[in-house]
GROMACS .gro file of C-alpha atoms in nm:
model
  428
    1MET     CA    1  -0.812   1.292   2.197
    2TYR     CA    2  -0.836   1.490   2.514
    3ASP     CA    3  -0.872   1.851   2.621
    4GLN     CA    4  -0.600   2.052   2.449
    5GLU     CA    5  -0.587   2.295   2.741
    6SER     CA    6  -0.407   2.039   2.959
    7VAL     CA    7  -0.128   1.966   2.707
    8PRO     CA    8   0.228   2.059   2.812
    9PHE     CA    9   0.433   2.271   2.575
   10TYR     CA   10   0.805   2.237   2.508
   11THR     CA   11   1.021   2.544   2.470
   12PRO     CA   12   1.392   2.498   2.398
   13ASP     CA   13   1.507   2.816   2.569
   14MET     CA   14   1.334   2.737   2.899
   15GLY     CA   15   1.272   2.363   2.868
   16GLU     CA   16   0.968   2.375   3.095
   17LYS     CA   17   0.632   2.204   3.101
   18LEU     CA   18   0.343   2.447   3.106
   19SER     CA   19   0.048   2.251   3.238
   20PRO     CA   20  -0.234   2.488   3.334
   21SER     CA   21  -0.489   2.349   3.577
   22PRO     CA   22  -0.780   2.240   3.356
   23VAL     CA   23  -1.060   2.232   3.614
   24ALA     CA   24  -1.110   2.346   3.967
   25SER     CA   25  -1.100   2.063   4.217
   26ALA     CA   26  -1.422   1.884   4.280
   27THR     CA   27  -1.381   1.907   4.656
   28GLY     CA   28  -1.440   2.280   4.643
   29ASP     CA   29  -1.797   2.226   4.519
   30THR     CA   30  -1.896   2.035   4.832
   31LYS     CA   31  -1.774   2.315   5.057
   32HIS     CA   32  -1.996   2.587   4.900
   33THR     CA   33  -2.367   2.622   4.953
   34LYS     CA   34  -2.635   2.710   4.703
   35ALA     CA   35  -2.648   3.063   4.845
   36THR     CA   36  -2.296   3.131   4.714
   37GLU     CA   37  -2.336   3.019   4.350
   38VAL     CA   38  -2.187   3.345   4.234
   39SER     CA   39  -1.862   3.258   4.406
   40LYS     CA   40  -1.837   2.938   4.199
   41GLU     CA   41  -1.787   3.145   3.889
   42LYS     CA   42  -1.467   3.293   4.028
   43PRO     CA   43  -1.249   2.978   3.994
   44LYS     CA   44  -1.364   2.943   3.634
   45GLN     CA   45  -1.283   3.305   3.568
   46ARG     CA   46  -0.948   3.261   3.739
   47ARG     CA   47  -0.880   2.944   3.535
   48ASN     CA   48  -0.950   3.126   3.211
   49SER     CA   49  -0.709   3.402   3.304
   50LYS     CA   50  -0.439   3.145   3.374
   51GLU     CA   51  -0.493   2.987   3.036
   52GLU     CA   52  -0.466   3.321   2.866
   53LYS     CA   53  -0.155   3.398   3.065
   54SER     CA   54   0.004   3.062   2.986
   55SER     CA   55  -0.081   3.093   2.616
   56SER     CA   56   0.073   3.440   2.603
   57THR     CA   57   0.377   3.314   2.791
   58SER     CA   58   0.422   3.023   2.550
   59SER     CA   59   0.389   3.259   2.255
   60LYS     CA   60   0.659   3.481   2.401
   61ARG     CA   61   0.882   3.181   2.447
   62ALA     CA   62   0.812   3.071   2.093
   63LEU     CA   63   0.948   3.407   1.985
   64LYS     CA   64   1.259   3.349   2.193
   65LEU     CA   65   1.310   3.022   2.006
   66GLN     CA   66   1.398   3.216   1.693
   67SER     CA   67   1.696   3.377   1.862
   68ALA     CA   68   1.821   3.068   2.043
   69PRO     CA   69   2.018   2.928   1.746
   70ASP     CA   70   2.209   3.257   1.708
   71VAL     CA   71   2.310   3.260   2.073
   72ASP     CA   72   2.448   2.905   2.072
   73GLN     CA   73   2.587   2.910   1.721
   74HIS     CA   74   2.919   2.759   1.833
   75GLU     CA   75   2.737   2.463   1.994
   76ARG     CA   76   2.521   2.375   1.697
   77LYS     CA   77   2.575   2.033   1.544
   78SER     CA   78   2.655   1.983   1.177
   79VAL     CA   79   2.480   1.735   0.950
   80LEU     CA   80   2.801   1.684   0.752
   81THR     CA   81   3.003   1.608   1.065
   82ALA     CA   82   2.736   1.369   1.187
   83TYR     CA   83   2.741   1.182   0.856
   84VAL     CA   84   3.122   1.158   0.857
   85LEU     CA   85   3.122   1.020   1.212
   86TRP     CA   86   2.840   0.783   1.118
   87LEU     CA   87   3.037   0.655   0.820
   88PHE     CA   88   3.369   0.597   0.995
   89GLY     CA   89   3.264   0.538   1.356
   90GLY     CA   90   2.896   0.459   1.329
   91LEU     CA   91   2.929   0.101   1.448
   92PHE     CA   92   3.072   0.235   1.776
   93GLY     CA   93   2.812   0.512   1.821
   94VAL     CA   94   3.054   0.802   1.769
   95HIS     CA   95   2.792   1.010   1.587
   96HIS     CA   96   2.547   0.967   1.877
   97PHE     CA   97   2.812   1.083   2.122
   98TYR     CA   98   2.866   1.387   1.900
   99LEU     CA   99   2.490   1.460   1.917
  100ARG     CA  100   2.499   1.432   2.300
  101GLN     CA  101   2.300   1.107   2.304
  102ASP     CA  102   2.529   0.920   2.543
  103ARG     CA  103   2.289   0.637   2.630
  104ARG     CA  104   2.226   0.564   2.265
  105ALA     CA  105   2.600   0.586   2.196
  106PHE     CA  106   2.677   0.324   2.462
  107ILE     CA  107   2.409   0.088   2.332
  108TRP     CA  108   2.552   0.123   1.982
  109TRP     CA  109   2.902   0.055   2.109
  110SER     CA  110   2.795  -0.251   2.310
  111THR     CA  111   2.601  -0.398   2.016
  112LEU     CA  112   2.809  -0.264   1.724
  113GLY     CA  113   2.530  -0.054   1.584
  114TYR     CA  114   2.245  -0.289   1.678
  115PHE     CA  115   2.448  -0.569   1.517
  116GLY     CA  116   2.493  -0.361   1.201
  117ILE     CA  117   2.121  -0.328   1.131
  118GLY     CA  118   2.078   0.007   1.301
  119TRP     CA  119   2.388   0.150   1.135
  120ILE     CA  120   2.233   0.098   0.793
  121ALA     CA  121   1.883   0.204   0.902
  122GLU     CA  122   2.000   0.544   1.028
  123VAL     CA  123   2.138   0.664   0.695
  124LEU     CA  124   1.824   0.873   0.636
  125GLN     CA  125   1.764   0.971   1.000
  126ILE     CA  126   2.079   1.176   1.058
  127PRO     CA  127   1.928   1.516   0.956
  128ALA     CA  128   1.632   1.469   1.193
  129MET     CA  129   1.864   1.375   1.479
  130VAL     CA  130   2.075   1.686   1.416
  131ARG     CA  131   1.762   1.906   1.423
  132ASP     CA  132   1.669   1.742   1.752
  133ALA     CA  133   2.013   1.812   1.899
  134ASN     CA  134   2.001   2.176   1.782
  135ASP     CA  135   1.643   2.239   1.902
  136ASP     CA  136   1.566   2.347   1.550
  137PRO     CA  137   1.242   2.551   1.516
  138GLN     CA  138   1.102   2.298   1.271
  139PHE     CA  139   1.170   2.015   1.515
  140VAL     CA  140   1.021   2.208   1.810
  141GLN     CA  141   0.709   2.283   1.610
  142GLU     CA  142   0.664   1.917   1.517
  143PHE     CA  143   0.740   1.808   1.872
  144ASN     CA  144   0.482   2.046   2.021
  145ALA     CA  145   0.229   1.911   1.773
  146LYS     CA  146   0.295   1.563   1.914
  147LEU     CA  147   0.247   1.695   2.266
  148ARG     CA  148  -0.093   1.840   2.175
  149THR     CA  149  -0.200   1.511   2.019
  150ASN     CA  150  -0.054   1.262   2.268
  151ARG     CA  151  -0.052   1.294   2.645
  152LYS     CA  152   0.224   1.031   2.654
  153PRO     CA  153   0.460   0.908   2.382
  154PRO     CA  154   0.272   0.689   2.132
  155PHE     CA  155   0.362   0.326   2.086
  156SER     CA  156   0.661   0.271   1.858
  157THR     CA  157   0.713  -0.077   1.721
  158GLY     CA  158   1.080  -0.017   1.646
  159ARG     CA  159   1.154   0.123   1.990
  160PHE     CA  160   0.960  -0.157   2.159
  161LEU     CA  161   1.147  -0.428   1.967
  162LEU     CA  162   1.476  -0.252   2.039
  163ALA     CA  163   1.399  -0.255   2.412
  164ILE     CA  164   1.330  -0.629   2.395
  165MET     CA  165   1.649  -0.693   2.200
  166ILE     CA  166   1.877  -0.489   2.430
  167GLY     CA  167   1.714  -0.630   2.742
  168TYR     CA  168   1.761  -0.982   2.608
  169TRP     CA  169   2.124  -0.911   2.515
  170TRP     CA  170   2.222  -0.756   2.847
  171GLY     CA  171   2.050  -1.034   3.038
  172GLN     CA  172   2.244  -1.289   2.836
  173MET     CA  173   2.567  -1.105   2.914
  174VAL     CA  174   2.498  -1.132   3.286
  175MET     CA  175   2.406  -1.501   3.258
  176ILE     CA  176   2.714  -1.612   3.065
  177ALA     CA  177   2.941  -1.419   3.303
  178ILE     CA  178   2.829  -1.625   3.604
  179PRO     CA  179   3.083  -1.903   3.679
  180GLN     CA  180   2.938  -2.245   3.609
  181ALA     CA  181   3.186  -2.427   3.832
  182VAL     CA  182   3.295  -2.377   4.192
  183PHE     CA  183   3.565  -2.112   4.226
  184PHE     CA  184   3.746  -2.007   4.542
  185GLY     CA  185   3.540  -2.264   4.730
  186LEU     CA  186   3.211  -2.095   4.646
  187ASP     CA  187   2.922  -2.189   4.418
  188TRP     CA  188   2.830  -1.872   4.228
  189GLY     CA  189   2.497  -2.003   4.102
  190PHE     CA  190   2.304  -1.768   4.330
  191LEU     CA  191   2.402  -1.481   4.099
  192HIS     CA  192   2.139  -1.597   3.852
  193TRP     CA  193   1.902  -1.362   4.036
  194VAL     CA  194   2.095  -1.072   3.880
  195ILE     CA  195   1.980  -1.176   3.530
  196PRO     CA  196   1.640  -1.000   3.553
  197PHE     CA  197   1.819  -0.685   3.667
  198GLY     CA  198   2.031  -0.690   3.351
  199VAL     CA  199   1.719  -0.734   3.138
  200ALA     CA  200   1.535  -0.449   3.310
  201LEU     CA  201   1.839  -0.224   3.286
  202GLY     CA  202   1.859  -0.278   2.911
  203VAL     CA  203   1.488  -0.203   2.865
  204TRP     CA  204   1.506   0.106   3.086
  205THR     CA  205   1.813   0.241   2.902
  206VAL     CA  206   1.636   0.216   2.567
  207GLY     CA  207   1.324   0.373   2.716
  208ASN     CA  208   1.519   0.676   2.840
  209MET     CA  209   1.678   0.763   2.509
  210GLY     CA  210   1.593   1.088   2.336
  211ARG     CA  211   1.272   1.275   2.424
  212GLU     CA  212   1.119   0.995   2.629
  213LYS     CA  213   1.183   0.882   2.984
  214GLY     CA  214   1.042   0.663   3.257
  215VAL     CA  215   1.111   0.518   3.600
  216PHE     CA  216   1.304   0.197   3.649
  217TRP     CA  217   1.101   0.000   3.899
  218HIS     CA  218   0.808  -0.087   3.669
  219CYS     CA  219   1.021  -0.284   3.425
  220LEU     CA  220   1.228  -0.424   3.714
  221VAL     CA  221   0.922  -0.571   3.888
  222ALA     CA  222   0.791  -0.711   3.559
  223SER     CA  223   1.130  -0.862   3.482
  224TYR     CA  224   1.158  -1.043   3.815
  225GLY     CA  225   0.795  -1.151   3.803
  226SER     CA  226   0.828  -1.309   3.459
  227TYR     CA  227   1.168  -1.457   3.552
  228LEU     CA  228   0.986  -1.719   3.759
  229SER     CA  229   0.859  -1.871   3.434
  230ARG     CA  230   1.198  -2.037   3.391
  231TYR     CA  231   1.088  -2.295   3.648
  232PHE     CA  232   0.791  -2.391   3.427
  233VAL     CA  233   0.934  -2.339   3.077
  234MET     CA  234   1.249  -2.539   3.019
  235ASP     CA  235   1.353  -2.376   2.691
  236GLU     CA  236   1.582  -2.085   2.775
  237ALA     CA  237   1.496  -1.887   2.461
  238TYR     CA  238   1.124  -1.883   2.552
  239TRP     CA  239   1.143  -1.768   2.912
  240PHE     CA  240   1.420  -1.521   2.833
  241THR     CA  241   1.214  -1.365   2.554
  242ALA     CA  242   0.907  -1.357   2.779
  243MET     CA  243   1.106  -1.179   3.048
  244ALA     CA  244   1.234  -0.912   2.809
  245PHE     CA  245   0.886  -0.873   2.654
  246CYS     CA  246   0.710  -0.826   2.988
  247SER     CA  247   0.970  -0.578   3.105
  248ALA     CA  248   0.938  -0.373   2.785
  249LEU     CA  249   0.558  -0.389   2.801
  250ALA     CA  250   0.554  -0.269   3.163
  251PHE     CA  251   0.779   0.024   3.081
  252ASP     CA  252   0.575   0.118   2.775
  253HIS     CA  253   0.242   0.099   2.956
  254PHE     CA  254   0.322   0.234   3.304
  255SER     CA  255   0.650   0.427   3.297
  256LYS     CA  256   0.682   0.599   2.960
  257GLU     CA  257   0.632   0.975   2.945
  258TRP     CA  258   0.764   1.277   2.759
  259ASN     CA  259   1.103   1.410   2.861
  260LEU     CA  260   1.069   1.789   2.865
  261GLU     CA  261   1.350   1.864   3.107
  262VAL     CA  262   1.641   2.084   3.007
  263PRO     CA  263   1.944   1.854   2.952
  264LYS     CA  264   2.224   1.959   3.179
  265LYS     CA  265   2.541   2.053   2.998
  266LYS     CA  266   2.805   1.811   3.116
  267ARG     CA  267   3.174   1.850   3.062
  268LEU     CA  268   3.336   1.629   2.803
  269THR     CA  269   3.558   1.469   3.068
  270LYS     CA  270   3.257   1.378   3.283
  271ARG     CA  271   3.073   1.229   2.987
  272LEU     CA  272   3.379   1.026   2.887
  273ALA     CA  273   3.431   0.911   3.246
  274THR     CA  274   3.071   0.789   3.269
  275LEU     CA  275   3.090   0.603   2.938
  276THR     CA  276   3.429   0.457   3.032
  277ALA     CA  277   3.291   0.323   3.361
  278ALA     CA  278   2.998   0.164   3.177
  279ALA     CA  279   3.236   0.015   2.919
  280VAL     CA  280   3.456  -0.131   3.196
  281VAL     CA  281   3.154  -0.305   3.350
  282TYR     CA  282   3.046  -0.437   3.011
  283LEU     CA  283   3.396  -0.565   2.925
  284ALA     CA  284   3.426  -0.715   3.274
  285LEU     CA  285   3.124  -0.933   3.195
  286TRP     CA  286   3.299  -1.055   2.881
  287GLY     CA  287   3.617  -1.111   3.079
  288CYS     CA  288   3.435  -1.320   3.339
  289PHE     CA  289   3.277  -1.527   3.065
  290VAL     CA  290   3.612  -1.596   2.897
  291TYR     CA  291   3.803  -1.668   3.218
  292PHE     CA  292   3.547  -1.874   3.410
  293ASN     CA  293   3.345  -2.043   3.136
  294GLY     CA  294   3.560  -2.020   2.822
  295THR     CA  295   3.756  -2.312   2.677
  296ILE     CA  296   4.036  -2.355   2.425
  297THR     CA  297   4.119  -2.658   2.210
  298ASP     CA  298   4.469  -2.804   2.230
  299SER     CA  299   4.663  -2.978   1.954
  300GLU     CA  300   4.499  -3.312   2.032
  301GLY     CA  301   4.146  -3.174   2.008
  302ASP     CA  302   4.076  -3.170   2.383
  303GLU     CA  303   3.899  -2.870   2.536
  304VAL     CA  304   4.083  -2.704   2.822
  305PRO     CA  305   3.920  -2.436   3.044
  306VAL     CA  306   4.076  -2.096   2.996
  307HIS     CA  307   4.152  -2.047   3.366
  308GLU     CA  308   4.342  -2.376   3.375
  309ALA     CA  309   4.528  -2.296   3.055
  310LEU     CA  310   4.624  -1.955   3.192
  311TYR     CA  311   4.745  -2.106   3.519
  312ASN     CA  312   4.958  -2.362   3.336
  313PHE     CA  313   5.096  -2.092   3.108
  314LEU     CA  314   5.214  -1.886   3.405
  315LYS     CA  315   5.403  -2.193   3.528
  316SER     CA  316   5.555  -2.277   3.187
  317PRO     CA  317   5.928  -2.235   3.111
  318TRP     CA  318   5.845  -1.991   2.832
  319TRP     CA  319   5.675  -1.749   3.073
  320THR     CA  320   5.948  -1.800   3.334
  321ASP     CA  321   6.216  -1.710   3.080
  322LEU     CA  322   6.013  -1.410   2.967
  323LYS     CA  323   5.979  -1.285   3.323
  324GLN     CA  324   6.352  -1.322   3.376
  325THR     CA  325   6.420  -1.135   3.053
  326LEU     CA  326   6.192  -0.850   3.158
  327TYR     CA  327   6.358  -0.838   3.499
  328ASP     CA  328   6.706  -0.827   3.345
  329THR     CA  329   6.592  -0.553   3.109
  330VAL     CA  330   6.465  -0.339   3.394
  331GLN     CA  331   6.785  -0.389   3.591
  332PHE     CA  332   6.994  -0.298   3.287
  333ALA     CA  333   6.785   0.015   3.234
  334LYS     CA  334   6.841   0.126   3.593
  335HIS     CA  335   7.217   0.132   3.537
  336HIS     CA  336   7.243   0.239   3.171
  337GLY     CA  337   6.917   0.416   3.098
  338TRP     CA  338   6.624   0.329   2.873
  339ALA     CA  339   6.790   0.490   2.572
  340GLU     CA  340   7.061   0.224   2.580
  341VAL     CA  341   6.794  -0.045   2.623
  342TRP     CA  342   6.612   0.081   2.314
  343LYS     CA  343   6.940   0.085   2.122
  344GLN     CA  344   7.010  -0.276   2.209
  345ILE     CA  345   6.658  -0.376   2.115
  346ILE     CA  346   6.705  -0.221   1.772
  347ASP     CA  347   7.042  -0.393   1.734
  348SER     CA  348   6.895  -0.729   1.837
  349MET     CA  349   6.632  -0.691   1.567
  350ASP     CA  350   6.921  -0.689   1.312
  351ALA     CA  351   6.747  -0.427   1.101
  352ASP     CA  352   7.051  -0.380   0.876
  353GLY     CA  353   7.120  -0.756   0.844
  354GLU     CA  354   7.471  -0.737   0.993
  355GLN     CA  355   7.427  -1.024   1.239
  356ASN     CA  356   7.289  -1.250   0.970
  357ALA     CA  357   7.583  -1.159   0.745
  358TYR     CA  358   7.831  -1.274   1.011
  359LYS     CA  359   7.640  -1.600   1.037
  360VAL     CA  360   7.643  -1.658   0.660
  361LEU     CA  361   8.018  -1.594   0.630
  362GLY     CA  362   8.099  -1.779   0.952
  363ILE     CA  363   8.311  -1.494   1.090
  364SER     CA  364   8.328  -1.308   1.420
  365ALA     CA  365   8.175  -0.963   1.467
  366THR     CA  366   8.518  -0.833   1.575
  367ALA     CA  367   8.686  -0.922   1.245
  368SER     CA  368   8.861  -0.642   1.056
  369GLN     CA  369   8.758  -0.523   0.714
  370ASN     CA  370   9.063  -0.682   0.554
  371GLU     CA  371   8.972  -1.019   0.699
  372ILE     CA  372   8.619  -0.981   0.572
  373ASN     CA  373   8.734  -0.885   0.221
  374THR     CA  374   8.972  -1.181   0.204
  375LEU     CA  375   8.705  -1.422   0.322
  376CYS     CA  376   8.454  -1.285   0.073
  377ARG     CA  377   8.693  -1.338  -0.218
  378ASN     CA  378   8.778  -1.693  -0.114
  379LEU     CA  379   8.418  -1.795  -0.055
  380SER     CA  380   8.308  -1.645  -0.387
  381LYS     CA  381   8.567  -1.850  -0.573
  382GLU     CA  382   8.487  -2.170  -0.386
  383SER     CA  383   8.110  -2.150  -0.423
  384HIS     CA  384   8.094  -2.011  -0.776
  385PRO     CA  385   7.815  -2.190  -0.970
  386ASP     CA  386   8.044  -2.246  -1.271
  387LYS     CA  387   8.246  -2.497  -1.071
  388VAL     CA  388   7.940  -2.717  -1.021
  389LYS     CA  389   7.897  -2.965  -1.305
  390ASP     CA  390   7.594  -3.146  -1.164
  391GLU     CA  391   7.281  -2.967  -1.285
  392SER     CA  392   7.080  -3.087  -0.984
  393LYS     CA  393   7.320  -2.907  -0.749
  394ARG     CA  394   7.368  -2.593  -0.959
  395ARG     CA  395   7.056  -2.424  -0.823
  396ALA     CA  396   7.171  -2.469  -0.461
  397ALA     CA  397   7.516  -2.340  -0.556
  398GLU     CA  398   7.364  -2.028  -0.714
  399GLU     CA  399   7.160  -1.954  -0.403
  400ARG     CA  400   7.467  -2.000  -0.180
  401PHE     CA  401   7.674  -1.772  -0.404
  402MET     CA  402   7.407  -1.496  -0.396
  403GLU     CA  403   7.379  -1.528  -0.019
  404ILE     CA  404   7.755  -1.476   0.019
  405GLN     CA  405   7.750  -1.173  -0.214
  406GLN     CA  406   7.465  -1.013  -0.018
  407ALA     CA  407   7.641  -1.075   0.315
  408CYS     CA  408   7.963  -0.918   0.187
  409GLU     CA  409   7.770  -0.618   0.056
  410VAL     CA  410   7.595  -0.569   0.392
  411LEU     CA  411   7.923  -0.577   0.584
  412SER     CA  412   8.075  -0.337   0.336
  413LYS     CA  413   7.793  -0.088   0.405
  414THR     CA  414   7.829  -0.121   0.783
  415ARG     CA  415   8.207  -0.083   0.775
  416ARG     CA  416   8.208   0.254   0.949
  417LYS     CA  417   7.980   0.143   1.231
  418ARG     CA  418   8.181  -0.174   1.285
  419ARG     CA  419   8.507   0.021   1.298
  420GLN     CA  420   8.370   0.250   1.569
  421ARG     CA  421   8.239  -0.044   1.770
  422ASN     CA  422   8.570  -0.230   1.752
  423LYS     CA  423   8.754   0.085   1.852
  424LYS     CA  424   8.540   0.120   2.165
  425SER     CA  425   8.598  -0.246   2.257
  426ASP     CA  426   8.977  -0.199   2.219
  427GLU     CA  427   8.967   0.101   2.450
  428LEU     CA  428   8.784  -0.100   2.713
   0.00000   0.00000   0.00000
C-alpha cells in the first residue's frame, strides 16, 4: 500500500487523471535557511489546499457520472445484443467489435476465439464487459477502488498467459511465412530477424487491451535479447517459448500502466478500414506460407510444392481452354450484352432438361412437334418392357422405357418455347 493521496481517479465524463502533487520537492529545502522556517509551512499549506480542491473536483465529476448515461443513451451497449453476437459471431470477435474493443476483436478473429477456449470462457463475462463499455457507475466505482489500491495494474495470470500465447502464435506466423528456398534469385533467410518483432507485437497488442496500456519498446528489446537463445538451444519450442515469456514479462514489469485516457470516437468506416488492413497483413502471411512453403500430394503420393503446381496449372490445357472461354464470353458480351450471356449460361445448364431429352430420343433440336410425337410413339412400342422375355434384360428395358417417357414429357412441356425458337431461326 502507498499514500492514497497520490492515486489517480478515473471519471468517465472527463477521462482525466487527477494526480495531486503529494510532497513538495526536496530541492526546495536546501534553498531555504533556518531563519525562514515559517516559509516552509506555505508549500504544505498550499499542498493541502490542492488536495481539497482535487477531492472536491472529483466529487463534482462523480456527480456528473450519474447523468452521463442519459446523455449518451443511444450509444449505450446492450447485454442481449452482446450475447447474440457472442453466440453467432463470437469465434470471429464480433461482440468485441460491438463493444468497441477493436484490438481484442482482431485477436479473436486471428485465433478463432483463442482457439475456442476464450469463446467458452467469456460466457459469464459479457455483462461486465458491457458495463465497462458503457462506463456504468458500478464499474467506475469498482475501477476507482482498484486505482486507490494499485498504482499499476496488478498481475493477471490469464492476461500474462494470453500475451505469451498470442506472441508465440504471431511469431510462428512470421516464421512459417519466410520462404525456405531461393526465390527470384534471393535467399530470404535474413527475414528470420523479423520473428522477434512478431512476438513483441503480439505481446504488446494483448497488453494494450481494455483499461491497461504500455509502450512497445520494452517487450521488443526483451524479445530480441531472448531471441539469441536459439543459437544455444536447438529445440525450437523451448527458445520460442522463452522469447514470448521474456517479452511478456518485460511488458508486465516495465511497461504496464493504467489506461485512463478518453477513447477517441472513431467512425465505423475508419475502424473497419484499420481492421481490414490488419486482416490483409495476417492473411498475407498465410498466403506466403502456402505459396512458398506449402506442398500438395499428387495421385502417386509424391509431394509437389504449391508454387510449382500453380505454375504447371497455368500452363495446362485445361487453364488455356478456360482462358479462351472467358475471352470469348467477354467478346460475345461486348456485341450482345451481358443479359444475353446470362441467358445462354442458363440455357447451357439445361435447367428444364430439354437438351438431355434430345439426346435420349436421338433427335435434332429443330425437329417439329409432330416429328417428336411420332418418334415418341415408335420408341415406346419398340422398347416396351413386355416385349422382353429375358428376365435379366427386363430391368434395363424398364429403365430405357421410363427414360423415353420422361424425355417425351419434357419436350411436350417446352413445346411453346421450341416453337418460338424455331420461328426465329426460320426468319434468320
